[in-house]
mmCIF file with all atom_site columns, C-alpha atoms in Angstrom:
data_model
loop_
_atom_site.group_PDB
_atom_site.id
_atom_site.type_symbol
_atom_site.label_atom_id
_atom_site.label_alt_id
_atom_site.label_comp_id
_atom_site.label_asym_id
_atom_site.label_entity_id
_atom_site.label_seq_id
_atom_site.pdbx_PDB_ins_code
_atom_site.Cartn_x
_atom_site.Cartn_y
_atom_site.Cartn_z
_atom_site.occupancy
_atom_site.B_iso_or_equiv
_atom_site.pdbx_formal_charge
_atom_site.auth_seq_id
_atom_site.auth_comp_id
_atom_site.auth_asym_id
_atom_site.auth_atom_id
_atom_site.pdbx_PDB_model_num
ATOM 1   C CA . MET A 1 1   ? 102.791 114.579 62.873 1.00 58.00 ? 121 MET A CA 1
ATOM 2   C CA . CYS A 1 2   ? 101.889 111.317 63.746 1.00 58.00 ? 122 CYS A CA 1
ATOM 3   C CA . CYS A 1 3   ? 104.522 109.744 61.411 1.00 59.00 ? 123 CYS A CA 1
ATOM 4   C CA . LEU A 1 4   ? 107.263 110.851 63.958 1.00 61.00 ? 124 LEU A CA 1
ATOM 5   C CA . GLU A 1 5   ? 106.492 107.971 66.135 1.00 71.00 ? 125 GLU A CA 1
ATOM 6   C CA . SER A 1 6   ? 106.393 110.614 69.422 1.00 78.00 ? 126 SER A CA 1
ATOM 7   C CA . GLU A 1 7   ? 104.242 109.701 72.119 1.00 84.00 ? 127 GLU A CA 1
ATOM 8   C CA . PRO A 1 8   ? 104.399 113.316 73.447 1.00 86.00 ? 128 PRO A CA 1
ATOM 9   C CA . ILE A 1 9   ? 103.373 114.466 70.311 1.00 81.00 ? 129 ILE A CA 1
ATOM 10  C CA . ARG A 1 10  ? 100.704 111.893 69.749 1.00 82.00 ? 130 ARG A CA 1
ATOM 11  C CA . LYS A 1 11  ? 99.274  113.019 73.408 1.00 86.00 ? 131 LYS A CA 1
ATOM 12  C CA . ILE A 1 12  ? 98.894  116.806 72.541 1.00 86.00 ? 132 ILE A CA 1
ATOM 13  C CA . LEU A 1 13  ? 97.733  116.502 68.963 1.00 86.00 ? 133 LEU A CA 1
ATOM 14  C CA . THR A 1 14  ? 93.959  116.896 68.653 1.00 89.00 ? 134 THR A CA 1
ATOM 15  C CA . THR A 1 15  ? 91.511  117.013 65.651 1.00 89.00 ? 135 THR A CA 1
ATOM 16  C CA . ASP A 1 16  ? 88.913  119.302 67.992 1.00 91.00 ? 136 ASP A CA 1
ATOM 17  C CA . GLY A 1 17  ? 89.142  122.569 66.660 1.00 90.00 ? 137 GLY A CA 1
ATOM 18  C CA . LYS A 1 18  ? 88.005  123.748 70.296 1.00 91.00 ? 138 LYS A CA 1
ATOM 19  C CA . ALA A 1 19  ? 90.245  122.166 72.221 1.00 91.00 ? 139 ALA A CA 1
ATOM 20  C CA . ALA A 1 20  ? 93.603  123.386 70.106 1.00 90.00 ? 140 ALA A CA 1
ATOM 21  C CA . GLN A 1 21  ? 95.426  126.747 70.882 1.00 89.00 ? 141 GLN A CA 1
ATOM 22  C CA . VAL A 1 22  ? 96.831  126.074 67.527 1.00 91.00 ? 142 VAL A CA 1
ATOM 23  C CA . HIS A 1 23  ? 95.252  125.562 64.088 1.00 93.00 ? 143 HIS A CA 1
ATOM 24  C CA . VAL A 1 24  ? 97.110  124.099 61.125 1.00 91.00 ? 144 VAL A CA 1
ATOM 25  C CA . LEU A 1 25  ? 95.146  125.085 58.013 1.00 93.00 ? 145 LEU A CA 1
ATOM 26  C CA . PRO A 1 26  ? 96.220  124.239 54.245 1.00 91.00 ? 146 PRO A CA 1
ATOM 27  C CA . MET A 1 27  ? 97.960  126.936 52.727 1.00 87.00 ? 147 MET A CA 1
ATOM 28  C CA . MET A 1 28  ? 94.949  128.003 50.394 1.00 91.00 ? 148 MET A CA 1
ATOM 29  C CA . GLN A 1 29  ? 92.996  129.105 53.595 1.00 94.00 ? 149 GLN A CA 1
ATOM 30  C CA . LEU A 1 30  ? 95.805  131.181 54.660 1.00 93.00 ? 150 LEU A CA 1
ATOM 31  C CA . ASN A 1 31  ? 93.731  134.588 53.346 1.00 94.00 ? 151 ASN A CA 1
ATOM 32  C CA . GLY A 1 32  ? 91.680  137.347 55.004 1.00 94.00 ? 152 GLY A CA 1
ATOM 33  C CA . ASN A 1 33  ? 88.356  135.694 53.958 1.00 96.00 ? 153 ASN A CA 1
ATOM 34  C CA . LYS A 1 34  ? 88.810  132.393 54.546 1.00 97.00 ? 154 LYS A CA 1
ATOM 35  C CA . LEU A 1 35  ? 90.856  133.008 57.815 1.00 97.00 ? 155 LEU A CA 1
ATOM 36  C CA . ARG A 1 36  ? 87.703  135.075 59.078 1.00 97.00 ? 156 ARG A CA 1
ATOM 37  C CA . ALA A 1 37  ? 85.297  132.397 58.193 1.00 97.00 ? 157 ALA A CA 1
ATOM 38  C CA . HIS A 1 38  ? 87.555  130.143 60.494 1.00 97.00 ? 158 HIS A CA 1
ATOM 39  C CA . LEU A 1 39  ? 87.507  132.278 63.371 1.00 97.00 ? 159 LEU A CA 1
ATOM 40  C CA . SER A 1 40  ? 83.964  132.788 63.078 1.00 96.00 ? 160 SER A CA 1
ATOM 41  C CA . LYS A 1 41  ? 83.455  128.828 63.911 1.00 95.00 ? 161 LYS A CA 1
ATOM 42  C CA . PHE A 1 42  ? 85.656  129.536 67.300 1.00 95.00 ? 162 PHE A CA 1
ATOM 43  C CA . SER A 1 43  ? 83.904  133.386 68.235 1.00 94.00 ? 163 SER A CA 1
ATOM 44  C CA . ALA A 1 44  ? 82.945  132.179 71.674 1.00 93.00 ? 164 ALA A CA 1
ATOM 45  C CA . GLN A 1 45  ? 86.338  131.183 72.483 1.00 93.00 ? 165 GLN A CA 1
ATOM 46  C CA . TYR A 1 46  ? 88.670  133.564 70.357 1.00 94.00 ? 166 TYR A CA 1
ATOM 47  C CA . ASP A 1 47  ? 88.290  137.046 69.323 1.00 95.00 ? 167 ASP A CA 1
ATOM 48  C CA . ARG A 1 48  ? 91.525  137.426 66.874 1.00 96.00 ? 168 ARG A CA 1
ATOM 49  C CA . LEU A 1 49  ? 93.650  134.939 64.707 1.00 96.00 ? 169 LEU A CA 1
ATOM 50  C CA . VAL A 1 50  ? 97.551  135.248 63.747 1.00 95.00 ? 170 VAL A CA 1
ATOM 51  C CA . ALA A 1 51  ? 98.324  133.074 60.870 1.00 95.00 ? 171 ALA A CA 1
ATOM 52  C CA . PHE A 1 52  ? 102.016 132.049 59.526 1.00 91.00 ? 172 PHE A CA 1
ATOM 53  C CA . LYS A 1 53  ? 102.023 132.000 56.061 1.00 88.00 ? 173 LYS A CA 1
ATOM 54  C CA . PRO A 1 54  ? 105.215 130.062 54.715 1.00 81.00 ? 174 PRO A CA 1
ATOM 55  C CA . THR A 1 55  ? 106.066 131.168 51.510 1.00 71.00 ? 175 THR A CA 1
ATOM 56  C CA . GLY A 1 56  ? 109.405 131.573 49.771 1.00 63.00 ? 176 GLY A CA 1
ATOM 57  C CA . TRP A 1 57  ? 107.996 134.990 48.072 1.00 55.00 ? 177 TRP A CA 1
ATOM 58  C CA . THR A 1 58  ? 108.564 137.168 51.343 1.00 51.00 ? 178 THR A CA 1
ATOM 59  C CA . PHE A 1 59  ? 112.071 136.805 51.113 1.00 48.00 ? 179 PHE A CA 1
ATOM 60  C CA . SER A 1 60  ? 113.934 139.369 48.750 1.00 51.00 ? 180 SER A CA 1
ATOM 61  C CA . GLN A 1 61  ? 117.123 141.233 48.275 1.00 49.00 ? 181 GLN A CA 1
ATOM 62  C CA . GLN A 1 62  ? 115.409 144.233 50.259 1.00 59.00 ? 182 GLN A CA 1
ATOM 63  C CA . MET A 1 63  ? 115.015 142.453 53.626 1.00 60.00 ? 183 MET A CA 1
ATOM 64  C CA . ASP A 1 64  ? 117.979 142.632 55.207 1.00 63.00 ? 184 ASP A CA 1
ATOM 65  C CA . SER A 1 65  ? 116.459 140.852 58.535 1.00 67.00 ? 185 SER A CA 1
ATOM 66  C CA . LEU A 1 66  ? 113.480 139.311 59.685 1.00 65.00 ? 186 LEU A CA 1
ATOM 67  C CA . ASN A 1 67  ? 112.507 142.357 61.247 1.00 73.00 ? 187 ASN A CA 1
ATOM 68  C CA . ASP A 1 68  ? 111.868 143.591 57.918 1.00 73.00 ? 188 ASP A CA 1
ATOM 69  C CA . ILE A 1 69  ? 108.757 141.358 58.012 1.00 77.00 ? 189 ILE A CA 1
ATOM 70  C CA . ARG A 1 70  ? 105.556 143.411 58.436 1.00 82.00 ? 190 ARG A CA 1
ATOM 71  C CA . PRO A 1 71  ? 102.322 141.782 58.771 1.00 90.00 ? 191 PRO A CA 1
ATOM 72  C CA . GLN A 1 72  ? 99.042  142.195 56.740 1.00 91.00 ? 192 GLN A CA 1
ATOM 73  C CA . ILE A 1 73  ? 96.613  143.278 59.220 1.00 95.00 ? 193 ILE A CA 1
ATOM 74  C CA . SER A 1 74  ? 92.680  143.502 58.721 1.00 95.00 ? 194 SER A CA 1
ATOM 75  C CA . GLY A 1 75  ? 90.704  144.302 61.524 1.00 96.00 ? 195 GLY A CA 1
ATOM 76  C CA . ASN A 1 76  ? 91.273  141.072 64.111 1.00 96.00 ? 196 ASN A CA 1
ATOM 77  C CA . ILE A 1 77  ? 93.099  139.123 61.272 1.00 97.00 ? 197 ILE A CA 1
ATOM 78  C CA . THR A 1 78  ? 97.062  139.187 61.006 1.00 96.00 ? 198 THR A CA 1
ATOM 79  C CA . ILE A 1 79  ? 98.896  137.353 58.313 1.00 94.00 ? 199 ILE A CA 1
ATOM 80  C CA . TYR A 1 80  ? 102.723 136.957 58.256 1.00 89.00 ? 200 TYR A CA 1
ATOM 81  C CA . GLY A 1 81  ? 104.565 135.819 55.296 1.00 85.00 ? 201 GLY A CA 1
ATOM 82  C CA . VAL A 1 82  ? 107.599 134.327 56.527 1.00 79.00 ? 202 VAL A CA 1
ATOM 83  C CA . PRO A 1 83  ? 110.444 132.867 54.276 1.00 71.00 ? 203 PRO A CA 1
ATOM 84  C CA . TYR A 1 84  ? 110.175 129.461 54.327 1.00 65.00 ? 204 TYR A CA 1
ATOM 85  C CA . SER A 1 85  ? 109.463 126.300 52.348 1.00 56.00 ? 205 SER A CA 1
ATOM 86  C CA . GLU A 1 86  ? 111.004 123.067 52.238 1.00 64.00 ? 206 GLU A CA 1
ATOM 87  C CA . HIS A 1 87  ? 113.492 123.894 49.536 1.00 69.00 ? 207 HIS A CA 1
ATOM 88  C CA . SER A 1 88  ? 114.467 126.822 51.626 1.00 71.00 ? 208 SER A CA 1
ATOM 89  C CA . GLY A 1 89  ? 118.329 127.930 52.022 1.00 76.00 ? 209 GLY A CA 1
ATOM 90  C CA . PHE A 1 90  ? 120.291 127.635 54.865 1.00 81.00 ? 210 PHE A CA 1
ATOM 91  C CA . LEU A 1 91  ? 120.346 131.287 55.840 1.00 84.00 ? 211 LEU A CA 1
ATOM 92  C CA . GLU A 1 92  ? 116.678 131.548 55.325 1.00 81.00 ? 212 GLU A CA 1
ATOM 93  C CA . LEU A 1 93  ? 115.687 128.755 57.723 1.00 84.00 ? 213 LEU A CA 1
ATOM 94  C CA . LYS A 1 94  ? 118.277 130.309 60.326 1.00 88.00 ? 214 LYS A CA 1
ATOM 95  C CA . ARG A 1 95  ? 116.610 133.576 60.284 1.00 87.00 ? 215 ARG A CA 1
ATOM 96  C CA . PHE A 1 96  ? 113.495 131.992 60.478 1.00 86.00 ? 216 PHE A CA 1
ATOM 97  C CA . VAL A 1 97  ? 114.196 130.082 63.565 1.00 89.00 ? 217 VAL A CA 1
ATOM 98  C CA . GLN A 1 98  ? 116.044 133.320 64.922 1.00 90.00 ? 218 GLN A CA 1
ATOM 99  C CA . TRP A 1 99  ? 112.770 135.084 64.472 1.00 88.00 ? 219 TRP A CA 1
ATOM 100 C CA . LEU A 1 100 ? 110.212 133.086 65.317 1.00 88.00 ? 220 LEU A CA 1
ATOM 101 C CA . ARG A 1 101 ? 112.203 131.752 68.554 1.00 88.00 ? 221 ARG A CA 1
ATOM 102 C CA . PRO A 1 102 ? 110.375 128.286 68.773 1.00 89.00 ? 222 PRO A CA 1
ATOM 103 C CA . LEU A 1 103 ? 110.502 126.185 72.024 1.00 88.00 ? 223 LEU A CA 1
ATOM 104 C CA . LYS A 1 104 ? 111.083 123.246 69.975 1.00 86.00 ? 224 LYS A CA 1
ATOM 105 C CA . ILE A 1 105 ? 112.170 122.233 66.528 1.00 86.00 ? 225 ILE A CA 1
ATOM 106 C CA . VAL A 1 106 ? 111.623 118.563 64.610 1.00 82.00 ? 226 VAL A CA 1
ATOM 107 C CA . PRO A 1 107 ? 113.803 118.327 61.797 1.00 81.00 ? 227 PRO A CA 1
ATOM 108 C CA . THR A 1 108 ? 112.348 116.256 58.840 1.00 78.00 ? 228 THR A CA 1
ATOM 109 C CA . VAL A 1 109 ? 115.245 116.124 56.824 1.00 76.00 ? 229 VAL A CA 1
ATOM 110 C CA . ASN A 1 110 ? 118.666 114.480 57.948 1.00 75.00 ? 230 ASN A CA 1
ATOM 111 C CA . ASN A 1 111 ? 116.795 112.649 60.967 1.00 78.00 ? 231 ASN A CA 1
ATOM 112 C CA . GLY A 1 112 ? 117.698 108.942 60.283 1.00 83.00 ? 232 GLY A CA 1
ATOM 113 C CA . SER A 1 113 ? 119.637 108.479 62.981 1.00 87.00 ? 233 SER A CA 1
ATOM 114 C CA . ARG A 1 114 ? 119.825 109.669 66.752 1.00 86.00 ? 234 ARG A CA 1
ATOM 115 C CA . ASP A 1 115 ? 123.373 111.129 66.133 1.00 88.00 ? 235 ASP A CA 1
ATOM 116 C CA . SER A 1 116 ? 122.073 113.601 63.309 1.00 86.00 ? 236 SER A CA 1
ATOM 117 C CA . ARG A 1 117 ? 119.429 114.532 65.265 1.00 85.00 ? 237 ARG A CA 1
ATOM 118 C CA . LYS A 1 118 ? 121.686 115.696 67.944 1.00 87.00 ? 238 LYS A CA 1
ATOM 119 C CA . ALA A 1 119 ? 123.776 117.431 65.338 1.00 87.00 ? 239 ALA A CA 1
ATOM 120 C CA . MET A 1 120 ? 120.276 119.125 64.211 1.00 87.00 ? 240 MET A CA 1
ATOM 121 C CA . ASP A 1 121 ? 119.794 119.787 67.494 1.00 89.00 ? 241 ASP A CA 1
ATOM 122 C CA . ARG A 1 122 ? 122.805 121.415 68.160 1.00 90.00 ? 242 ARG A CA 1
ATOM 123 C CA . CYS A 1 123 ? 122.709 123.597 65.461 1.00 90.00 ? 243 CYS A CA 1
ATOM 124 C CA . PHE A 1 124 ? 119.142 124.937 65.976 1.00 90.00 ? 244 PHE A CA 1
ATOM 125 C CA . SER A 1 125 ? 120.313 125.722 69.611 1.00 92.00 ? 245 SER A CA 1
ATOM 126 C CA . GLU A 1 126 ? 123.316 127.840 68.520 1.00 92.00 ? 246 GLU A CA 1
ATOM 127 C CA . TRP A 1 127 ? 121.056 129.744 66.144 1.00 92.00 ? 247 TRP A CA 1
ATOM 128 C CA . LEU A 1 128 ? 118.641 130.635 69.292 1.00 92.00 ? 248 LEU A CA 1
ATOM 129 C CA . THR A 1 129 ? 121.914 131.447 70.890 1.00 92.00 ? 249 THR A CA 1
ATOM 130 C CA . GLU A 1 130 ? 122.759 133.798 68.223 1.00 90.00 ? 250 GLU A CA 1
ATOM 131 C CA . ALA A 1 131 ? 119.835 135.290 68.198 1.00 86.00 ? 251 ALA A CA 1
ATOM 132 C CA . LYS A 1 132 ? 119.804 136.377 72.208 1.00 85.00 ? 252 LYS A CA 1
ATOM 133 C CA . ALA A 1 133 ? 122.769 137.681 72.117 1.00 86.00 ? 253 ALA A CA 1
ATOM 134 C CA . GLU A 1 134 ? 121.800 140.230 68.957 1.00 79.00 ? 254 GLU A CA 1
ATOM 135 C CA . ARG A 1 135 ? 118.798 141.406 71.222 1.00 71.00 ? 255 ARG A CA 1
#
């Protein structure tokens, strides 16, 4: 994240797990046992954990919308497999953004100029507007 050279982002990043509300973990730790171990390190602060596991294997022809995503729940650990990878198609990314409804999206491709970043922001805004209209 620091490579984005954004002072506002740099100010909110921390490696102190107790100071962070969002923890980013390696993909290999996104399973029930390892998430349970991670949660136990912060048991004084948190009593449950929700994980979003980006995976290209989540999307299938049987899924008509992101409402079809069903979490894996084991006690106080919930894991959502979401259709995403650096190689996701346009429709997969659009559906993911519409399902998640993030407050901010930082493009990692097509971001070489201010104009291209603005064009990406307009595209993301349109996706979110469409999602609101469908509800």
